[in-house]
Coordinates of C-alpha atoms and ligand atoms in Angstrom, one line a residue:
M10 CA 13.0 2.4 -20.6
K11 CA 11.7 5.5 -22.4
G12 CA 10.5 3.3 -25.3
A13 CA 8.6 0.9 -23.1
R14 CA 7.1 3.9 -21.3
N15 CA 6.0 5.7 -24.4
Q16 CA 4.1 2.6 -25.6
R17 CA 1.9 2.7 -22.6
N18 CA -1.0 5.0 -22.1
I19 CA -1.4 6.9 -18.8
R20 CA -4.5 5.4 -17.2
R21 CA -7.4 7.5 -16.1
K22 CA -7.8 8.3 -12.5
Q23 CA -9.2 5.3 -10.6
V24 CA -10.1 4.6 -7.1
L25 CA -8.4 1.5 -5.6
V26 CA -10.0 -0.8 -3.2
S27 CA -8.9 -0.8 0.4
T28 CA -5.9 -2.9 1.4
T29 CA -5.5 -1.5 4.9
D30 CA -8.3 -1.3 7.3
G31 CA -6.9 -0.1 10.5
G32 CA -7.0 -3.8 11.6
P33 CA -4.1 -5.9 12.9
W34 CA -0.6 -4.5 12.9
W35 CA 0.7 -6.6 10.0
R36 CA -1.7 -4.8 7.6
S37 CA 0.0 -1.5 7.9
A38 CA 3.2 -2.0 9.8
V39 CA 6.6 -0.5 9.1
I40 CA 8.9 -3.5 9.3
Y41 CA 12.6 -3.1 9.7
Q42 CA 14.8 -6.0 8.5
V43 CA 17.8 -6.7 10.7
Y44 CA 20.6 -8.6 9.0
P45 CA 22.2 -9.6 12.3
R46 CA 25.7 -10.2 11.0
S47 CA 25.9 -6.5 9.9
F48 CA 23.7 -4.6 12.3
A49 CA 26.0 -4.0 15.3
D50 CA 28.8 -6.0 17.0
G51 CA 28.4 -6.3 20.7
N52 CA 31.3 -8.6 21.6
G53 CA 34.1 -7.2 19.5
D54 CA 34.7 -10.0 17.0
G55 CA 33.9 -7.9 13.9
V56 CA 30.5 -9.7 13.3
G57 CA 27.1 -8.3 14.4
D58 CA 25.2 -10.1 17.1
I59 CA 22.3 -10.0 19.5
G60 CA 24.2 -7.9 22.0
G61 CA 24.7 -5.3 19.3
I62 CA 21.0 -5.3 18.4
R63 CA 20.0 -4.9 22.0
A64 CA 22.4 -2.0 22.4
H65 CA 20.9 -0.2 19.4
L66 CA 17.2 -0.9 20.0
G67 CA 16.9 2.8 20.8
H68 CA 17.7 3.6 17.2
L69 CA 14.8 1.5 16.0
R70 CA 12.5 2.9 18.7
D71 CA 13.5 6.5 17.6
L72 CA 13.0 5.6 14.0
G73 CA 9.5 4.5 14.9
V74 CA 9.3 1.1 13.3
D75 CA 6.5 -1.3 14.3
A76 CA 8.4 -4.5 13.9
I77 CA 11.8 -6.1 13.4
W78 CA 12.3 -9.0 10.9
M79 CA 15.3 -10.9 12.0
S80 CA 17.2 -12.7 9.2
P81 CA 18.3 -16.1 10.3
W82 CA 20.2 -16.3 13.6
Y83 CA 20.2 -20.1 14.1
P84 CA 23.3 -22.4 14.3
S85 CA 24.6 -22.7 10.8
P86 CA 27.8 -23.5 8.9
M87 CA 27.0 -20.2 7.0
A88 CA 27.3 -21.7 3.6
D89 CA 24.6 -19.2 2.6
A90 CA 24.9 -16.7 5.4
G91 CA 22.6 -18.5 7.8
Y92 CA 20.0 -19.6 5.2
D93 CA 21.5 -23.0 5.7
V94 CA 20.0 -23.8 9.2
A95 CA 21.5 -26.7 11.3
D96 CA 19.1 -26.2 14.2
F97 CA 16.0 -24.1 14.2
R98 CA 15.6 -24.2 18.0
D99 CA 18.8 -22.4 19.0
I100 CA 21.0 -19.4 18.2
D101 CA 24.4 -19.5 16.5
P102 CA 27.2 -18.7 19.0
V103 CA 28.4 -16.0 16.7
F104 CA 25.1 -14.1 17.3
G105 CA 24.7 -15.1 21.0
S106 CA 22.4 -17.5 22.9
L107 CA 18.8 -18.5 23.0
T108 CA 18.5 -16.8 26.4
E109 CA 19.8 -13.6 24.8
A110 CA 17.3 -14.0 21.9
E111 CA 14.5 -14.3 24.5
T112 CA 15.7 -11.2 26.2
L113 CA 15.8 -9.3 22.9
I114 CA 12.2 -10.4 22.2
E115 CA 11.2 -9.0 25.6
E116 CA 13.1 -5.8 25.3
A117 CA 11.8 -5.2 21.8
H118 CA 8.2 -5.7 23.1
A119 CA 8.9 -3.3 25.9
A120 CA 10.1 -0.7 23.3
G121 CA 6.8 -1.3 21.4
I122 CA 8.5 -3.2 18.6
R123 CA 7.2 -6.6 17.4
M124 CA 9.5 -9.5 16.4
I125 CA 9.4 -11.5 13.2
V126 CA 11.8 -14.5 12.8
D127 CA 12.9 -16.0 9.6
I128 CA 12.0 -19.7 8.9
V129 CA 13.6 -21.5 6.0
P130 CA 11.4 -24.6 5.2
N131 CA 12.6 -25.4 1.6
H132 CA 16.0 -26.7 2.7
I133 CA 18.2 -27.2 5.7
S134 CA 21.9 -27.3 6.3
S135 CA 23.9 -30.3 5.2
E136 CA 25.1 -30.2 8.8
H137 CA 21.6 -30.8 10.2
P138 CA 21.4 -34.1 12.0
W139 CA 18.7 -35.4 9.6
F140 CA 21.0 -34.9 6.6
K141 CA 24.0 -36.3 8.3
A142 CA 22.1 -39.4 9.2
A143 CA 20.8 -39.6 5.6
L144 CA 24.2 -39.3 4.2
A145 CA 25.8 -41.8 6.6
D146 CA 23.7 -44.8 5.4
P147 CA 22.0 -45.3 2.1
D148 CA 19.3 -47.3 3.9
A149 CA 18.7 -44.7 6.6
P150 CA 15.0 -43.7 7.0
E151 CA 16.2 -40.1 6.9
R152 CA 16.9 -40.4 3.2
E153 CA 13.1 -40.2 2.8
L154 CA 13.1 -36.7 4.3
F155 CA 15.1 -35.4 1.3
W156 CA 15.2 -36.0 -2.4
F157 CA 17.7 -38.8 -2.9
R158 CA 17.5 -40.4 -6.4
P159 CA 19.7 -42.6 -8.6
G160 CA 21.3 -40.8 -11.5
R161 CA 20.5 -41.2 -15.2
G162 CA 22.7 -42.9 -17.7
E163 CA 24.3 -46.3 -17.8
N164 CA 26.4 -45.7 -14.7
G165 CA 24.0 -43.4 -13.0
D166 CA 26.5 -40.6 -13.3
E167 CA 24.2 -38.1 -14.9
M168 CA 22.1 -35.9 -12.8
P169 CA 18.5 -37.0 -12.3
T170 CA 17.2 -33.8 -14.0
D171 CA 18.7 -30.8 -15.7
W172 CA 17.0 -28.4 -13.4
R173 CA 18.8 -25.1 -13.0
G174 CA 19.1 -23.9 -9.4
E175 CA 18.0 -20.6 -7.8
F176 CA 21.7 -19.6 -7.7
D177 CA 22.0 -20.6 -11.3
G178 CA 24.0 -23.7 -10.7
T179 CA 23.2 -27.4 -11.0
T180 CA 20.7 -28.8 -8.5
W181 CA 22.0 -32.3 -7.7
T182 CA 25.1 -33.5 -5.9
R183 CA 26.3 -37.1 -6.0
T184 CA 27.0 -38.9 -2.7
A185 CA 29.8 -41.4 -2.1
D186 CA 27.3 -44.3 -2.5
G187 CA 26.3 -43.1 -6.0
Q188 CA 22.9 -41.6 -5.3
W189 CA 22.2 -37.9 -5.9
Y190 CA 20.4 -35.4 -3.7
L191 CA 18.5 -32.3 -4.7
H192 CA 19.4 -28.8 -3.7
L193 CA 17.7 -25.9 -5.4
F194 CA 20.3 -23.6 -3.8
A195 CA 23.8 -24.5 -2.8
P196 CA 24.9 -28.2 -2.2
E197 CA 25.1 -27.3 1.5
Q198 CA 21.3 -26.7 1.4
P199 CA 19.6 -30.0 0.7
D200 CA 15.9 -29.7 -0.2
L201 CA 13.4 -31.3 2.2
N202 CA 10.8 -33.7 1.1
W203 CA 7.5 -31.9 2.0
D204 CA 5.5 -35.0 1.0
H205 CA 6.8 -36.6 4.2
P206 CA 4.7 -36.1 7.3
K207 CA 7.7 -35.8 9.6
V208 CA 8.9 -32.7 7.7
R209 CA 5.5 -31.1 8.1
E210 CA 5.3 -32.0 11.8
E211 CA 8.8 -30.7 12.4
F212 CA 8.1 -27.3 11.0
E213 CA 4.8 -26.9 12.8
S214 CA 6.6 -27.7 15.9
I215 CA 9.3 -25.1 15.0
L216 CA 6.6 -22.5 14.5
R217 CA 5.2 -23.3 17.9
F218 CA 8.7 -23.1 19.4
W219 CA 9.1 -19.4 18.3
F220 CA 5.4 -18.4 18.9
D221 CA 5.8 -19.8 22.4
R222 CA 8.8 -17.4 22.9
G223 CA 6.5 -14.5 22.0
V224 CA 7.4 -13.8 18.4
D225 CA 4.7 -11.9 16.5
G226 CA 5.4 -13.2 13.0
I227 CA 7.3 -15.6 10.8
R228 CA 9.0 -14.7 7.5
I229 CA 8.9 -17.7 5.3
D230 CA 11.9 -18.1 3.0
S231 CA 11.4 -19.3 -0.6
A232 CA 7.8 -20.0 0.3
A233 CA 6.7 -21.1 -3.2
L234 CA 9.4 -23.8 -3.7
L235 CA 8.6 -26.4 -1.1
L236 CA 6.7 -29.0 -3.1
K237 CA 8.3 -30.9 -6.0
D238 CA 6.7 -33.1 -8.7
P239 CA 8.0 -36.6 -7.6
S240 CA 8.1 -37.7 -11.3
L241 CA 10.9 -35.2 -11.7
P242 CA 9.9 -33.8 -15.2
E243 CA 12.2 -31.3 -16.9
V244 CA 11.2 -27.7 -16.8
M245 CA 9.4 -27.0 -20.1
A246 CA 7.3 -24.2 -21.4
D247 CA 3.5 -24.9 -21.3
T248 CA 3.8 -27.7 -18.7
P249 CA 3.4 -27.3 -15.0
H250 CA 6.6 -26.3 -13.3
P251 CA 8.2 -29.2 -11.4
F252 CA 9.1 -27.2 -8.3
H253 CA 7.8 -23.7 -8.4
D254 CA 4.4 -22.9 -7.0
L255 CA 2.9 -26.5 -7.0
D256 CA -0.7 -26.5 -5.8
G257 CA 0.0 -28.7 -2.9
V258 CA 2.1 -26.0 -1.2
H259 CA -1.1 -24.3 -0.1
D260 CA -2.0 -27.2 2.2
V261 CA 1.2 -26.5 4.0
Y262 CA 0.3 -22.9 4.6
R263 CA -3.3 -23.8 5.6
A264 CA -1.8 -26.0 8.3
W265 CA 0.6 -23.2 9.4
R266 CA -2.3 -20.8 9.5
R267 CA -4.1 -23.2 11.9
V268 CA -1.0 -23.0 14.1
S269 CA -0.7 -19.2 14.1
D270 CA -4.4 -18.9 14.7
S271 CA -4.2 -21.1 17.7
Y272 CA -2.1 -18.4 19.5
D273 CA -3.4 -15.2 21.0
G274 CA -2.4 -11.8 19.6
D275 CA -2.1 -11.2 16.0
R276 CA 0.6 -13.6 14.9
A277 CA 1.5 -13.2 11.2
L278 CA 2.8 -15.5 8.5
I279 CA 4.7 -13.5 5.8
G280 CA 5.8 -15.3 2.7
E281 CA 8.8 -14.7 0.5
V282 CA 7.0 -15.4 -2.8
W283 CA 8.8 -14.4 -6.0
M284 CA 6.1 -14.8 -8.6
P285 CA 5.5 -13.0 -11.9
E286 CA 1.8 -13.9 -12.1
V287 CA -0.2 -11.8 -9.7
E288 CA -3.1 -14.2 -9.5
R289 CA -0.9 -17.1 -8.5
F290 CA 0.8 -14.8 -6.0
A291 CA -2.5 -13.8 -4.5
N292 CA -3.4 -17.5 -3.9
Y293 CA -0.9 -17.5 -1.0
L294 CA -2.9 -14.7 0.6
R295 CA -6.3 -16.3 0.7
P296 CA -8.0 -15.9 4.1
D297 CA -6.9 -19.3 5.4
E298 CA -3.3 -19.1 4.2
L299 CA -0.6 -16.5 4.7
H300 CA -1.3 -13.1 6.2
A301 CA 1.0 -11.2 3.9
A302 CA 3.8 -11.8 1.3
F303 CA 6.7 -9.7 0.1
N304 CA 5.8 -8.0 -3.2
F305 CA 9.0 -7.5 -5.2
D306 CA 7.3 -5.9 -8.2
L307 CA 8.2 -2.4 -7.2
L308 CA 11.7 -3.4 -6.2
G309 CA 12.5 -4.6 -9.7
C310 CA 10.7 -1.7 -11.4
A311 CA 12.6 1.1 -13.1
W312 CA 12.5 4.7 -11.8
D313 CA 9.8 5.5 -14.3
P314 CA 6.4 7.0 -13.5
V315 CA 4.4 4.9 -15.8
L316 CA 6.0 1.6 -15.0
M317 CA 5.8 2.4 -11.3
R318 CA 2.2 3.4 -11.5
E319 CA 1.4 0.2 -13.3
S320 CA 3.4 -1.8 -10.7
I321 CA 1.4 -0.1 -7.8
D322 CA -1.9 -0.8 -9.6
R323 CA -1.0 -4.4 -10.2
T324 CA 0.0 -4.9 -6.6
L325 CA -3.1 -3.2 -5.1
H326 CA -5.5 -5.0 -7.4
A327 CA -3.9 -8.4 -6.7
H328 CA -4.1 -7.9 -3.0
A329 CA -7.5 -6.4 -2.9
A330 CA -8.9 -9.5 -4.7
V331 CA -8.1 -11.6 -1.6
G332 CA -8.5 -8.9 1.0
A333 CA -4.8 -9.0 1.9
P334 CA -2.6 -5.9 2.6
A335 CA 0.0 -4.9 0.0
T336 CA 3.6 -4.8 1.0
W337 CA 6.3 -2.4 -0.3
V338 CA 9.9 -3.3 -0.4
L339 CA 12.7 -1.2 -1.9
S340 CA 15.8 -3.2 -0.8
N341 CA 16.8 -6.3 1.2
H342 CA 19.8 -8.4 1.9
D343 CA 19.6 -10.1 -1.6
V344 CA 19.5 -7.1 -3.9
T345 CA 21.6 -4.1 -4.9
R346 CA 20.8 -1.2 -2.6
H347 CA 18.4 1.2 -4.2
V348 CA 20.5 4.3 -3.8
T349 CA 22.9 2.6 -6.3
R350 CA 20.1 1.2 -8.5
Y351 CA 18.4 4.5 -8.9
G352 CA 21.7 6.2 -9.6
R353 CA 22.4 4.0 -12.7
E354 CA 21.2 4.6 -16.2
D355 CA 19.3 1.3 -16.1
T356 CA 17.4 1.6 -12.8
T357 CA 15.7 -1.9 -13.0
F358 CA 16.8 -4.8 -10.8
S359 CA 16.8 -8.5 -11.6
F360 CA 19.2 -11.3 -10.8
D361 CA 19.5 -12.1 -14.5
N362 CA 20.6 -8.6 -15.4
N363 CA 23.9 -8.0 -13.6
L364 CA 24.6 -4.3 -13.6
D365 CA 27.5 -4.5 -11.2
G366 CA 30.2 -2.0 -12.0
T367 CA 28.1 0.1 -14.4
P368 CA 28.4 3.9 -13.7
V369 CA 26.5 5.2 -10.7
D370 CA 25.5 8.8 -9.8
L371 CA 25.2 8.5 -6.1
E372 CA 23.9 12.0 -5.7
L373 CA 21.0 11.3 -8.1
G374 CA 20.5 7.8 -6.6
T375 CA 20.2 9.4 -3.1
R376 CA 17.8 12.1 -4.3
R377 CA 15.6 9.4 -5.8
A378 CA 15.9 7.1 -2.7
R379 CA 14.6 10.0 -0.6
A380 CA 11.6 10.4 -2.9
A381 CA 11.1 6.6 -2.9
A382 CA 11.0 6.6 0.9
L383 CA 8.1 9.0 0.8
L384 CA 6.4 6.9 -1.9
S385 CA 6.8 3.5 -0.1
L386 CA 5.8 4.9 3.2
S387 CA 2.6 6.5 2.0
L388 CA 1.1 3.7 -0.1
P389 CA -1.6 1.6 1.6
G390 CA -0.2 -1.5 3.2
A391 CA 2.9 -2.6 5.1
T392 CA 6.3 -1.1 4.2
Y393 CA 9.7 -2.8 4.7
I394 CA 12.9 -1.0 5.5
Y395 CA 16.2 -2.9 5.0
Q396 CA 18.8 -1.9 7.6
G397 CA 20.8 1.0 6.3
D398 CA 18.0 2.3 4.0
E399 CA 17.3 4.9 6.7
L400 CA 21.0 6.0 6.5
G401 CA 20.9 6.2 2.7
L402 CA 23.7 3.6 2.3
W403 CA 24.7 2.6 -1.1
E404 CA 26.0 -0.7 -2.4
N405 CA 29.7 -1.3 -1.7
E406 CA 30.8 -2.5 -5.1
A407 CA 34.4 -2.6 -4.1
I408 CA 34.4 -5.8 -2.0
P409 CA 37.7 -7.7 -2.6
E410 CA 37.2 -11.1 -4.3
D411 CA 38.8 -12.9 -1.4
Q412 CA 36.1 -11.5 0.9
R413 CA 33.3 -12.8 -1.3
Q414 CA 31.6 -15.7 0.4
D415 CA 28.2 -15.6 -1.2
P416 CA 27.4 -18.8 -3.1
M417 CA 25.8 -16.6 -5.7
W418 CA 29.2 -15.1 -6.5
A419 CA 30.7 -18.3 -8.0
R420 CA 27.5 -19.2 -9.9
R421 CA 26.1 -15.9 -11.2
G422 CA 29.1 -13.6 -11.0
H423 CA 27.1 -11.3 -8.7
G424 CA 27.7 -11.5 -5.0
R425 CA 25.3 -10.1 -2.4
E426 CA 28.0 -8.8 0.0
G427 CA 27.7 -5.3 -1.3
C428 CA 24.3 -4.7 0.3
R429 CA 25.3 -6.6 3.5
V430 CA 28.1 -4.3 4.7
P431 CA 28.2 -3.5 8.4
L432 CA 26.2 -0.4 9.4
P433 CA 28.1 2.8 10.2
W434 CA 27.0 4.1 13.6
S435 CA 29.5 6.8 14.6
G436 CA 32.9 8.2 14.2
D437 CA 35.0 9.3 11.3
E438 CA 36.5 6.0 10.1
S439 CA 35.8 2.3 9.8
P440 CA 34.6 0.4 11.9
F441 CA 32.3 3.5 12.4
G442 CA 31.1 2.3 15.8
F443 CA 29.9 -1.0 14.4
S444 CA 32.6 -2.9 16.2
T445 CA 35.9 -2.3 18.0
V446 CA 37.8 -4.4 15.4
T447 CA 37.9 -4.6 11.6
P448 CA 34.4 -5.5 10.4
W449 CA 33.7 -8.8 8.5
L450 CA 33.2 -6.8 5.3
P451 CA 34.8 -3.4 4.4
Q452 CA 32.9 -0.2 4.9
P453 CA 33.4 2.6 2.4
A454 CA 35.4 5.5 3.9
D455 CA 32.8 7.8 2.4
W456 CA 30.2 6.5 4.8
K457 CA 31.8 8.9 7.3
G458 CA 29.0 11.4 6.6
L459 CA 26.3 8.7 6.8
T460 CA 26.7 7.4 10.3
A461 CA 23.6 7.4 12.5
Q462 CA 25.4 9.8 14.8
A463 CA 26.3 12.2 12.0
Q464 CA 22.7 12.2 10.7
S465 CA 20.9 12.3 14.0
G466 CA 21.0 16.1 14.5
D467 CA 20.8 17.0 10.8
P468 CA 17.3 17.9 9.8
S469 CA 18.2 17.4 6.1
S470 CA 19.6 13.9 6.6
M471 CA 18.1 10.7 5.3
L472 CA 17.7 9.5 8.9
S473 CA 15.7 12.6 9.8
L474 CA 13.5 12.1 6.7
Y475 CA 12.7 8.5 7.6
R476 CA 12.0 9.5 11.3
S477 CA 9.7 12.3 10.2
A478 CA 7.9 10.2 7.6
I479 CA 7.3 7.3 10.0
A480 CA 6.1 9.7 12.7
L481 CA 3.7 11.4 10.2
R482 CA 2.5 8.0 9.0
R483 CA 1.2 7.5 12.6
A484 CA 0.0 10.9 13.2
E485 CA -1.6 12.0 10.0
P486 CA -5.2 10.7 9.7
G487 CA -5.1 10.8 5.9
L488 CA -2.4 8.1 6.0
H489 CA -4.8 5.8 7.8
E490 CA -7.3 6.0 5.0
P491 CA -7.5 2.5 3.4
A492 CA -7.9 3.6 -0.1
M493 CA -5.7 5.6 -2.5
A494 CA -6.7 7.3 -5.7
W495 CA -4.5 8.6 -8.5
I496 CA -4.4 12.3 -9.2
D497 CA -3.5 13.1 -12.8
L498 CA -1.2 16.0 -12.5
H499 CA 1.4 15.4 -15.2
P500 CA 2.3 12.3 -17.2
E501 CA 5.7 11.9 -15.5
V502 CA 4.5 12.7 -12.0
L503 CA 3.1 10.0 -9.6
A504 CA 0.5 11.7 -7.5
Y505 CA -2.2 10.1 -5.4
C506 CA -4.4 10.9 -2.4
R507 CA -5.3 8.8 0.6
G508 CA -8.8 10.0 1.3
A509 CA -9.5 13.7 1.0
A510 CA -6.9 14.9 3.4
F511 CA -3.6 13.6 2.2
A512 CA -1.7 13.5 -1.1
C513 CA 1.8 12.4 -2.1
V514 CA 3.4 13.8 -5.3
V515 CA 6.6 12.3 -6.7
N516 CA 8.1 14.2 -9.5
M517 CA 9.8 11.8 -11.8
S518 CA 10.0 14.2 -14.8
G519 CA 13.1 16.1 -15.8
A520 CA 11.6 19.5 -14.9
S521 CA 10.1 21.1 -11.9
V522 CA 6.3 20.9 -11.5
A523 CA 3.9 23.2 -9.6
L524 CA 2.7 22.1 -6.1
P525 CA -1.0 21.3 -6.4
D526 CA -3.4 23.2 -4.3
H527 CA -3.0 22.1 -0.7
E528 CA -3.5 23.2 2.9
S529 CA 0.0 22.5 4.2
L530 CA 3.2 20.9 3.2
L531 CA 3.9 18.1 5.6
L532 CA 7.2 16.8 4.3
A533 CA 9.4 17.1 1.3
S534 CA 12.2 14.7 0.3
G535 CA 14.4 17.6 -0.8
P536 CA 14.5 21.4 -1.1
L537 CA 11.6 22.9 -3.1
D538 CA 12.0 25.6 -5.7
G539 CA 9.5 28.1 -4.3
D540 CA 6.1 26.5 -5.0
R541 CA 7.6 24.1 -7.5
I542 CA 8.7 20.5 -6.9
P543 CA 12.1 19.8 -8.5
P544 CA 12.8 16.6 -10.4
D545 CA 13.2 13.4 -8.4
T546 CA 11.6 15.0 -5.4
A547 CA 8.5 13.9 -3.5
V548 CA 6.2 15.8 -1.1
W549 CA 3.5 14.9 1.3
L550 CA 0.7 17.4 1.5
R551 CA -2.3 17.9 3.7
M552 CA -5.1 18.8 1.4
R553 CA -7.9 21.2 1.9
Ligands
NOJ605 C1 16.0 -16.2 0.0 C2 16.9 -15.5 1.0 O1 16.4 -14.2 1.1 C3 18.3 -15.6 0.4 O2 19.2 -14.8 1.1 C4 18.7 -17.1 0.4 O3 20.0 -17.2 -0.2 C5 17.7 -18.0 -0.3 N1 16.3 -17.6 0.0 C6 17.9 -19.4 0.1 O4 17.5 -19.6 1.4

């Protein structure tokens, strides 16, 4: 990365336009992603569930998060860990019941925590009644709700297109009657036909179902993929993409916005939009579309001051152009945990660059993850925490092959189980208070020192750092300033202020740097060296 970095010039100090304005919660919230299967097991079957979440709400309250984003909890055959939904209006028995979900929503609200549910509109489970009806009869009207097509070639035995799927597999599966159906993900996730009014009506009704139950926001899975070009062209450079980011998708979100706006309170629509072009990304955030979208630019970025600064600038400018809040994400249930990423020689992340098994310095990765926490929690906008980030968990790269269930494993040689390992709550050995039985994925024995219990009373722990940072984020007026401005301290140091009263300094150089002039040290991600900030360490300062 050094080469790439050296080719770029450090920009001059610039003032960035506001992306937070002290307005609705979703503009500046700290949002905690719960991956229910791995959060906490309340009924002793080795799999996390709603009972476990309810039992540990105190952890989230003490952490100080504003909202929970719940990964899918609906009935599902779990071909893609719940992102293959068979019924959007119920809860999978492995997680509990709808009544328990309603209770959780109430209890979270009582604890001052908002709830965001995950809706998956691009595809449904092959076990959904619509797809079962479509498959049962070639003349069934339900076929129109999907992408059924004859094959190419003399016998129709060639796929209708050569599109590569999002899991890097083929995208069509042939049915017994000879037709093919489209699935951008696994075959158990048939794509819906968003040109059909019934699909649109159904999802608007699903939004209402959850808004009626009090949820505060909807996370929209694979939000840019819904529409397809019905002429099914191949993917070619310099021609519009046949299924990624088609213009018509914006009508869907305008309609969804009308639904969310029809409810009281600040109900938010938050899109999962993987998009290299920032202008196209920002289109989803126009005032009559989504409220916010996940920004994965920083997540994929190397631990490199120049590249990170460019990523932050890119993000803030793109969002400012449409008046939307930026979002900051370091990890989620799909990507290698950032303690591990930042401990590797190549600190980037992308699905196309599988670094599994390359050497990891966990001590270095942890030091950087601590600094990254202060970075991501002090940038203007909303910040996402993936469960376990606050404990400093690393990727479990030692998952036995026979426990790999992720459809990505077979197709890309990278499974996402390593970041989905059950949380360690207490005790000296697995299941570390997660369950009373063996958890569904193995927990590293070395997580003994990382349990929530072990870290709770330790002021130097990752958990204490997150708790302090989130508390300061609320209390420190500087962190409510909508704008940020870079401070040019050193070419390999990221430094910025929020208004006149707050500064964050992240030393990404290989040597210590002097603390800039300040009134008081609010927080440091690691021990300081007198009045110097050691490498891979961040500080929050109250300025004079
Ligand atoms: C994005 C989700 O985050 C991921 O886990 C899932 O596999 C795909 N969308 C397909 O739903």
